[in-house]
Coordinates of C-alpha atoms in Angstrom, one line a residue:
M1 CA 37.0 15.2 -2.0
C2 CA 34.2 14.1 -4.4
E3 CA 34.8 16.6 -7.3
D4 CA 36.4 13.8 -9.4
V5 CA 33.3 11.7 -9.1
M6 CA 31.4 14.1 -11.4
E7 CA 34.0 13.7 -14.2
S8 CA 34.6 10.0 -13.9
K9 CA 33.0 7.5 -16.2
G10 CA 33.0 4.9 -13.5
A11 CA 30.5 3.2 -11.3
L12 CA 28.5 6.1 -10.1
A13 CA 28.0 7.5 -13.7
K14 CA 26.8 4.0 -14.8
L15 CA 24.4 3.9 -11.9
E16 CA 23.0 7.3 -12.9
R17 CA 22.4 6.2 -16.5
M18 CA 20.6 2.9 -15.7
P19 CA 16.9 2.9 -16.2
V20 CA 14.5 2.5 -13.3
S21 CA 14.3 -1.2 -12.6
R22 CA 12.8 -3.7 -10.1
W23 CA 15.6 -2.7 -7.7
H24 CA 14.5 0.9 -7.7
W25 CA 10.8 -0.1 -7.2
K26 CA 11.8 -2.4 -4.3
T27 CA 13.8 0.3 -2.7
F28 CA 10.8 2.7 -3.1
W29 CA 8.4 0.3 -1.4
V30 CA 10.7 -0.6 1.4
V31 CA 11.7 2.9 2.3
G32 CA 8.2 4.2 1.7
F33 CA 6.5 1.7 4.0
A34 CA 9.2 2.2 6.7
L35 CA 8.4 5.9 6.6
Q36 CA 4.7 5.2 6.7
F37 CA 4.9 3.0 9.9
N38 CA 7.1 5.8 11.4
G39 CA 4.4 8.3 10.5
I40 CA 1.6 6.0 12.0
L41 CA 3.3 6.1 15.4
N42 CA 3.8 9.8 15.1
S43 CA 0.2 10.6 14.0
S44 CA -1.4 8.3 16.6
G45 CA -0.4 10.6 19.4
N46 CA -3.6 12.8 19.2
S47 CA -5.9 9.9 19.4
V48 CA -4.0 8.3 22.3
L49 CA -4.1 11.6 24.2
A50 CA -7.9 11.9 23.7
D51 CA -8.3 8.4 25.3
L52 CA -5.8 9.3 28.1
V53 CA -7.8 12.4 29.0
D54 CA -11.1 10.4 28.9
R55 CA -9.6 7.8 31.3
G56 CA -8.4 10.5 33.7
W57 CA -4.7 9.8 33.0
S58 CA -3.9 13.1 31.4
N59 CA -5.0 16.8 31.2
N60 CA -4.0 19.7 29.0
Y61 CA -0.7 20.2 30.8
W62 CA 0.4 16.5 30.6
N63 CA -0.7 16.6 26.9
A64 CA 1.6 19.5 26.3
F65 CA 4.5 17.6 27.9
F66 CA 3.7 14.5 25.9
S67 CA 3.7 16.4 22.6
S68 CA 6.8 18.4 23.5
A69 CA 8.7 15.3 24.5
M70 CA 8.2 13.9 21.0
M71 CA 9.5 17.1 19.4
V72 CA 12.5 17.2 21.6
G73 CA 13.1 13.6 20.6
F74 CA 12.8 14.6 16.9
F75 CA 15.4 17.3 17.6
V76 CA 17.9 14.8 19.2
G77 CA 17.2 12.0 16.7
S78 CA 17.8 14.2 13.7
L79 CA 21.2 15.2 15.0
V80 CA 22.4 11.8 16.2
A81 CA 21.1 9.8 13.2
G82 CA 22.5 12.3 10.8
S83 CA 26.0 11.9 12.3
L84 CA 25.7 8.1 12.4
G85 CA 24.3 7.9 8.9
D86 CA 27.4 9.5 7.5
K87 CA 29.7 7.5 9.7
I88 CA 28.4 3.9 9.8
G89 CA 26.1 3.9 6.8
R90 CA 22.5 4.6 5.8
K91 CA 21.1 1.1 6.3
K92 CA 22.6 0.4 9.7
T93 CA 21.5 3.7 11.1
Y94 CA 18.0 3.4 9.6
E95 CA 17.7 0.0 11.3
L96 CA 18.9 1.4 14.6
C97 CA 16.2 4.2 14.3
I98 CA 13.5 1.6 13.8
V99 CA 14.7 -0.5 16.7
V100 CA 14.6 2.6 19.0
F101 CA 11.0 3.7 18.1
A102 CA 9.6 0.2 17.9
S103 CA 11.1 -0.8 21.3
A104 CA 10.0 2.5 22.9
S105 CA 6.5 2.0 21.5
L106 CA 6.3 -1.6 22.9
V107 CA 7.5 -0.4 26.4
A108 CA 4.9 2.5 26.2
A109 CA 2.1 0.0 25.8
F110 CA 2.9 -1.2 29.4
A111 CA 3.5 2.3 30.9
P112 CA 2.4 2.5 34.6
G113 CA 1.9 6.2 34.6
M114 CA 1.9 9.4 32.6
V115 CA 5.5 10.4 33.4
F116 CA 6.8 7.0 32.2
L117 CA 4.7 7.3 29.1
I118 CA 6.1 10.8 28.3
V119 CA 9.6 9.5 28.6
C120 CA 8.7 6.7 26.2
R121 CA 7.3 9.2 23.8
G122 CA 10.5 11.1 23.8
L123 CA 12.5 8.0 23.0
M124 CA 10.0 7.3 20.2
G125 CA 10.7 10.8 18.9
I126 CA 14.4 10.1 18.8
G127 CA 13.9 7.1 16.6
M128 CA 11.2 8.6 14.4
G129 CA 13.1 11.9 13.9
G130 CA 16.2 10.0 12.9
G131 CA 14.2 7.7 10.6
I132 CA 12.7 10.7 8.7
V133 CA 16.2 12.0 8.0
L134 CA 17.6 8.7 7.0
G135 CA 14.5 7.7 4.9
Y136 CA 14.1 10.8 2.8
G137 CA 17.9 11.5 2.7
S138 CA 19.1 8.0 1.6
F139 CA 16.4 7.6 -1.0
T140 CA 17.8 10.5 -3.1
E141 CA 21.0 8.5 -3.5
F142 CA 19.2 5.6 -5.2
I143 CA 17.2 7.4 -8.0
P144 CA 18.6 8.9 -11.2
A145 CA 18.7 12.7 -11.2
K146 CA 16.4 13.1 -14.2
S147 CA 13.4 11.6 -12.2
R148 CA 14.5 12.0 -8.6
G149 CA 12.0 14.7 -7.8
M150 CA 9.0 12.7 -8.9
W151 CA 10.2 9.6 -7.1
S152 CA 11.0 11.5 -3.9
A153 CA 7.5 13.1 -4.0
R154 CA 6.0 9.7 -4.4
I155 CA 7.8 8.6 -1.2
S156 CA 6.2 11.7 0.4
L157 CA 2.8 10.6 -0.8
L158 CA 3.2 7.2 0.9
G159 CA 4.4 8.8 4.1
N160 CA 1.5 11.3 4.1
L161 CA -1.0 8.6 4.1
S162 CA 0.0 7.7 7.6
P163 CA -2.3 10.2 9.4
L164 CA -5.3 8.6 7.8
I165 CA -4.1 5.1 8.6
A166 CA -3.3 6.1 12.2
A167 CA -6.8 7.5 12.5
I168 CA -8.4 4.3 11.2
L169 CA -6.2 2.2 13.4
A170 CA -7.0 4.3 16.5
A171 CA -10.8 4.2 15.7
I172 CA -10.6 0.4 15.7
L173 CA -8.3 -0.3 18.6
I174 CA -9.0 2.3 21.2
P175 CA -12.8 1.7 21.7
T176 CA -12.3 -2.0 21.8
L177 CA -9.0 -2.4 23.7
S178 CA -7.5 1.0 24.8
W179 CA -4.7 3.3 23.8
R180 CA -2.1 0.6 24.8
A181 CA -3.2 -1.4 21.8
V182 CA -2.2 1.4 19.5
F183 CA 1.4 1.4 20.7
A184 CA 1.5 -2.4 20.8
V185 CA 0.3 -2.8 17.3
G186 CA 2.5 0.1 16.1
S187 CA 5.5 -1.6 17.6
A188 CA 4.7 -5.0 16.1
L189 CA 4.3 -3.4 12.6
S190 CA 7.6 -1.6 13.1
F191 CA 9.5 -4.7 14.0
V192 CA 8.1 -6.5 10.9
M193 CA 9.3 -3.5 8.9
L194 CA 12.7 -3.8 10.5
F195 CA 12.9 -7.4 9.3
V196 CA 12.0 -6.3 5.8
V197 CA 14.5 -3.4 5.8
H198 CA 17.3 -5.8 6.9
L199 CA 16.5 -8.3 4.2
R200 CA 15.5 -6.2 1.3
L201 CA 17.1 -2.8 1.5
D202 CA 20.6 -2.4 0.1
E203 CA 23.2 0.1 1.5
S204 CA 23.6 3.1 -0.7
P205 CA 26.2 2.3 -3.3
R206 CA 27.1 6.0 -3.4
W207 CA 27.8 6.0 0.3
L208 CA 29.9 2.8 0.0
I209 CA 32.0 4.1 -2.9
N210 CA 32.5 7.5 -1.3
N211 CA 33.7 5.9 1.9
G212 CA 36.3 3.6 0.2
R213 CA 34.2 0.4 0.2
V214 CA 34.3 0.2 -3.5
E215 CA 33.9 -3.6 -3.9
E216 CA 30.7 -3.6 -1.9
G217 CA 29.3 -0.6 -3.9
I218 CA 30.1 -2.1 -7.2
A219 CA 28.5 -5.4 -6.3
I220 CA 25.2 -3.6 -5.7
I221 CA 25.6 -1.7 -9.0
N222 CA 26.3 -4.9 -10.9
K223 CA 23.1 -6.4 -9.4
V224 CA 21.1 -3.4 -10.6
A225 CA 22.7 -3.6 -14.0
R226 CA 21.8 -7.3 -14.4
E227 CA 18.2 -6.6 -13.3
S228 CA 17.8 -3.7 -15.7
G229 CA 19.5 -5.4 -18.6
F230 CA 22.2 -2.8 -18.7
E231 CA 25.2 -4.0 -20.7
E232 CA 28.0 -2.2 -19.0
V233 CA 28.7 -4.2 -15.9
L234 CA 31.9 -3.1 -14.2
S235 CA 34.5 -4.9 -12.2
P236 CA 36.0 -3.4 -9.0
D237 CA 39.3 -2.9 -10.8
Q238 CA 37.6 -0.7 -13.5
V239 CA 35.9 1.3 -10.8
L240 CA 39.2 1.9 -8.9
E241 CA 40.8 2.9 -12.2
D242 CA 38.1 5.4 -13.0
D243 CA 37.6 6.7 -9.5
E244 CA 41.1 6.3 -8.2
E245 CA 41.2 9.9 -6.8
L246 CA 38.3 9.3 -4.4
E247 CA 39.3 9.9 -0.8
P248 CA 37.4 7.9 1.9
D249 CA 38.5 10.2 4.7
D250 CA 36.1 13.0 5.8
D251 CA 37.4 15.5 8.3
T252 CA 34.3 17.8 8.2
K253 CA 33.7 19.3 11.6
L254 CA 30.4 20.6 13.1
W255 CA 31.5 24.2 12.7
D256 CA 32.0 23.6 8.9
F257 CA 28.2 23.4 8.5
F258 CA 27.8 27.0 9.6
H259 CA 30.2 28.8 7.3
G260 CA 31.5 28.7 3.7
D261 CA 30.0 26.3 1.2
L262 CA 28.3 23.9 3.7
G263 CA 27.1 27.0 5.6
R264 CA 25.2 28.2 2.6
R265 CA 23.6 24.8 2.2
T266 CA 22.7 24.7 5.9
L267 CA 21.0 28.2 5.5
V268 CA 19.0 27.1 2.5
A269 CA 17.9 23.7 3.8
T270 CA 17.1 25.2 7.2
A271 CA 15.0 28.0 5.6
T272 CA 13.2 25.4 3.5
L273 CA 12.3 23.2 6.5
V274 CA 11.5 26.1 8.8
A275 CA 9.0 27.3 6.3
M276 CA 7.5 23.8 6.2
N277 CA 7.3 23.4 9.9
L278 CA 6.0 26.9 10.5
S279 CA 3.2 26.7 8.0
L280 CA 2.3 23.0 8.5
Y281 CA 2.1 23.0 12.2
T282 CA 0.5 26.5 12.4
I283 CA -2.2 25.8 9.9
T284 CA -3.1 22.1 10.4
Q285 CA -3.0 22.3 14.2
W286 CA -4.6 25.6 14.8
V287 CA -7.3 25.7 12.1
P288 CA -10.1 24.3 14.3
T289 CA -9.2 26.7 17.1
I290 CA -9.1 29.6 14.7
F291 CA -12.6 28.7 13.4
V292 CA -13.9 28.6 17.0
N293 CA -12.4 32.1 17.6
Q294 CA -14.3 33.3 14.5
G295 CA -17.6 32.3 16.1
I296 CA -18.0 28.9 14.4
D297 CA -19.2 26.2 16.8
I298 CA -17.0 23.2 17.5
K299 CA -19.0 20.7 15.5
N300 CA -18.9 22.8 12.3
S301 CA -15.3 23.7 13.0
L302 CA -14.2 20.1 13.0
Q303 CA -16.3 19.3 9.9
M304 CA -14.8 22.2 8.0
S305 CA -11.3 21.2 9.1
M306 CA -11.9 17.6 7.9
I307 CA -13.1 18.8 4.5
M308 CA -10.1 21.2 4.1
M309 CA -7.7 18.4 4.9
I310 CA -8.9 16.4 1.9
G311 CA -6.5 18.8 0.1
A312 CA -3.5 17.2 1.8
P313 CA -3.2 14.0 -0.3
V314 CA -4.3 15.9 -3.3
G315 CA -1.5 18.3 -2.8
V316 CA 1.1 15.6 -2.4
Y317 CA -0.1 13.8 -5.5
I318 CA 0.1 17.0 -7.5
S319 CA 3.7 17.3 -6.3
T320 CA 4.6 14.0 -8.0
L321 CA 3.4 15.5 -11.3
I322 CA 5.2 18.8 -11.2
M323 CA 8.4 18.3 -9.2
D324 CA 10.7 17.7 -12.1
R325 CA 9.1 20.2 -14.4
F326 CA 10.3 23.5 -12.7
P327 CA 13.6 24.7 -11.3
R328 CA 13.6 23.6 -7.7
K329 CA 14.5 26.9 -5.9
I330 CA 12.0 28.9 -8.0
L331 CA 9.3 26.3 -7.3
G332 CA 10.0 26.4 -3.6
A333 CA 10.0 30.1 -3.3
V334 CA 6.8 30.5 -5.3
L335 CA 5.0 27.9 -3.1
I336 CA 6.1 29.6 0.1
V337 CA 4.8 32.9 -1.1
L338 CA 1.5 31.3 -2.2
V339 CA 1.0 29.8 1.2
A340 CA 1.6 33.2 2.8
V341 CA -0.7 35.1 0.4
L342 CA -3.5 32.4 0.7
G343 CA -3.1 32.5 4.5
F344 CA -3.7 36.2 4.6
I345 CA -6.7 36.1 2.2
Y346 CA -8.1 33.1 4.2
A347 CA -7.9 35.0 7.5
N348 CA -10.0 37.8 6.2
Q349 CA -12.9 35.7 5.0
T350 CA -16.3 35.7 6.8
S351 CA -18.3 33.4 4.5
R352 CA -18.1 29.7 5.3
T353 CA -18.1 28.9 1.6
A354 CA -15.2 31.2 1.0
I355 CA -13.3 29.9 4.0
L356 CA -13.7 26.3 2.8
L357 CA -12.7 27.0 -0.8
I358 CA -9.7 29.2 0.0
G359 CA -8.7 27.0 2.9
T360 CA -8.8 23.9 0.8
V361 CA -6.6 25.5 -1.9
M362 CA -4.2 26.7 0.8
I363 CA -3.9 23.1 2.2
I364 CA -3.3 21.8 -1.3
V365 CA -0.5 24.3 -1.9
L366 CA 0.9 23.7 1.6
Y367 CA 1.2 19.9 1.0
I368 CA 2.8 20.4 -2.4
Y369 CA 5.4 22.4 -0.5
N370 CA 5.6 19.8 2.3
S371 CA 6.6 17.2 -0.3
F372 CA 9.0 19.6 -1.9
S373 CA 10.8 20.6 1.3
S374 CA 11.1 17.4 3.4
A375 CA 11.3 14.7 0.7
V376 CA 12.9 16.5 -2.3
Y377 CA 14.9 19.7 -1.9
A378 CA 16.3 19.6 1.6
P379 CA 17.9 16.1 1.1
E380 CA 19.2 17.0 -2.4
V381 CA 21.4 20.0 -1.6
W382 CA 24.1 18.1 0.2
P383 CA 27.3 16.3 -0.9
T384 CA 27.0 12.5 -0.3
K385 CA 29.7 12.5 2.4
Q386 CA 28.0 15.2 4.5
K387 CA 24.4 14.6 3.5
M388 CA 23.0 13.0 6.7
R389 CA 24.7 15.4 9.1
G390 CA 23.7 18.4 7.1
L391 CA 20.1 17.2 6.7
G392 CA 20.0 16.3 10.4
I393 CA 21.2 19.8 11.4
A394 CA 18.6 21.5 9.2
N395 CA 15.8 19.2 10.4
S396 CA 16.7 19.7 14.0
I397 CA 16.5 23.5 13.6
G398 CA 13.2 23.1 11.8
R399 CA 11.9 21.1 14.8
V400 CA 12.7 24.0 17.1
T401 CA 10.3 26.0 15.0
A402 CA 7.6 23.4 15.5
I403 CA 8.2 23.5 19.3
V404 CA 8.1 27.4 19.5
S405 CA 5.4 28.2 16.9
P406 CA 2.4 27.0 19.0
Y407 CA 3.3 29.5 21.8
L408 CA 3.7 32.3 19.2
V409 CA 0.4 31.5 17.6
A410 CA -1.4 31.3 21.0
W411 CA -0.1 34.7 22.0
L412 CA -0.9 36.4 18.7
L413 CA -4.4 34.8 18.6
T414 CA -5.2 35.8 22.1
E415 CA -3.8 39.4 22.0
F416 CA -4.3 40.4 18.4
G417 CA -6.7 38.0 16.6
V418 CA -6.7 35.7 13.6
V419 CA -5.4 38.3 11.0
A420 CA -2.3 39.0 13.1
V421 CA -1.4 35.3 13.1
F422 CA -1.4 35.2 9.3
I423 CA 0.4 38.5 9.0
V424 CA 3.3 37.4 11.1
L425 CA 3.2 33.9 9.5
G426 CA 3.3 35.6 6.1
A427 CA 6.3 37.8 7.0
L428 CA 8.3 34.9 8.3
L429 CA 7.5 32.7 5.3
T430 CA 8.4 35.6 2.9
L431 CA 11.8 35.8 4.6
C432 CA 12.3 32.0 4.0
A433 CA 11.2 32.5 0.4
V434 CA 13.8 35.3 -0.1
I435 CA 16.6 33.1 1.4
L436 CA 15.7 30.3 -0.9
A437 CA 15.4 32.5 -4.0
V438 CA 18.7 34.4 -3.4
F439 CA 20.9 31.7 -1.8
G440 CA 19.2 28.5 -3.1
I441 CA 21.2 25.9 -5.1
E442 CA 19.5 24.5 -8.1
T443 CA 19.3 20.7 -7.8
R444 CA 16.9 19.6 -10.5
G445 CA 18.5 17.2 -12.9
R446 CA 21.8 17.3 -11.0
T447 CA 23.4 14.0 -9.9
C448 CA 24.5 13.4 -6.3
E449 CA 28.1 13.7 -7.6
E450 CA 27.5 17.1 -9.2
M451 CA 26.1 18.3 -5.8
S452 CA 29.6 17.6 -4.4
L453 CA 30.8 20.7 -6.3
D454 CA 31.2 24.0 -4.4
S455 CA 27.9 25.8 -4.4
D456 CA 29.4 28.8 -6.3
Q457 CA 30.5 26.4 -9.1
L458 CA 27.0 25.0 -9.2
S459 CA 25.4 28.4 -9.5
S460 CA 27.8 29.3 -12.4
T461 CA 27.1 26.1 -14.3
R462 CA 23.4 26.7 -14.7

């Protein structure tokens, strides 16, 4: 397996020691903007649905099918792209994901009816769900461990600007053209990004070397070395000599991700992403409705929600400053508990000022955690050879939470009220925090090669 990589003084160790260079910045911008265009198509759905309802195309039931189709697509895309990413490479699979959601978006722009449009939205979800796994997952393989948390959080910051960009794009295009223009423009931007990814994004040298394609991997590492002024430029012969025990074959089966060492990683990554999906989709999607149920009129409800959501980019920005300063599993568990506690306090407020202040703080903490979970910790816990499959499985289970939680919230809100929603949410989040604190694997400052160690060995080394 990959245990020998950690001890070798070969190519991957040299890559880890190189300073951040133009190559790293280029990779950051390419992956970041690809994730952002992915997010724009994702976030544009609410605006599109509003126009469809206004034109008589849709109603509440069709809207639910439209949203559910995307989430089902996310579930499928996470699993399929995860498997392909480990098998045929990060870059090829990422390009395939962009082709899928860009093409589906283009076809959606010419949809003759709502059923056809829902099918297109499901196909978009497959590409977007896979793109999220590949984007965040592969980026962790490019950045040195000592600053990987900060850089991954920065990627999350770029991605989390997409809801704002989508809202601006929809505000310009829908009144003047219609919802079709949103999908057409989104598709065009995505195809442009596909061209950029194809020309400017390198395959992960870690994936190449771990899969026996040493010469290709070392060529990329040599390029990085030249750009960064690093003196130790290796030849393929030197790499083979240092890393001669690397085995390209990987016989990991699906069942292996649910027991033993990989099973522990699946449990931890899944709990991390379930907490993110549970809190993010419950709070951001239901806050306006909760306000209305508390007797606040719809106009003030929307205004208060908008003010609170200013905390989202603030939270992601703060995550870039603190991510590498604290042990990962402790930081994650504390953030989950904070969201749960703030949610309960928030639910018991009656003053609008208190609701706004506590709610905004809650959103800030939530988006720090959003950055931690999806961009940093969940992608980090996996060995290189199994990374995309493991991350895809964890993401797909997290998506199930996003599909189920709206129905749970609706039932709790109707039958028991706002406080019950946050009590149940807090209990579920606390369970996720306990799993992370007890079974979590510390990843801060550890290289991708170190993460190929058995998780028990990792726990005993720090």
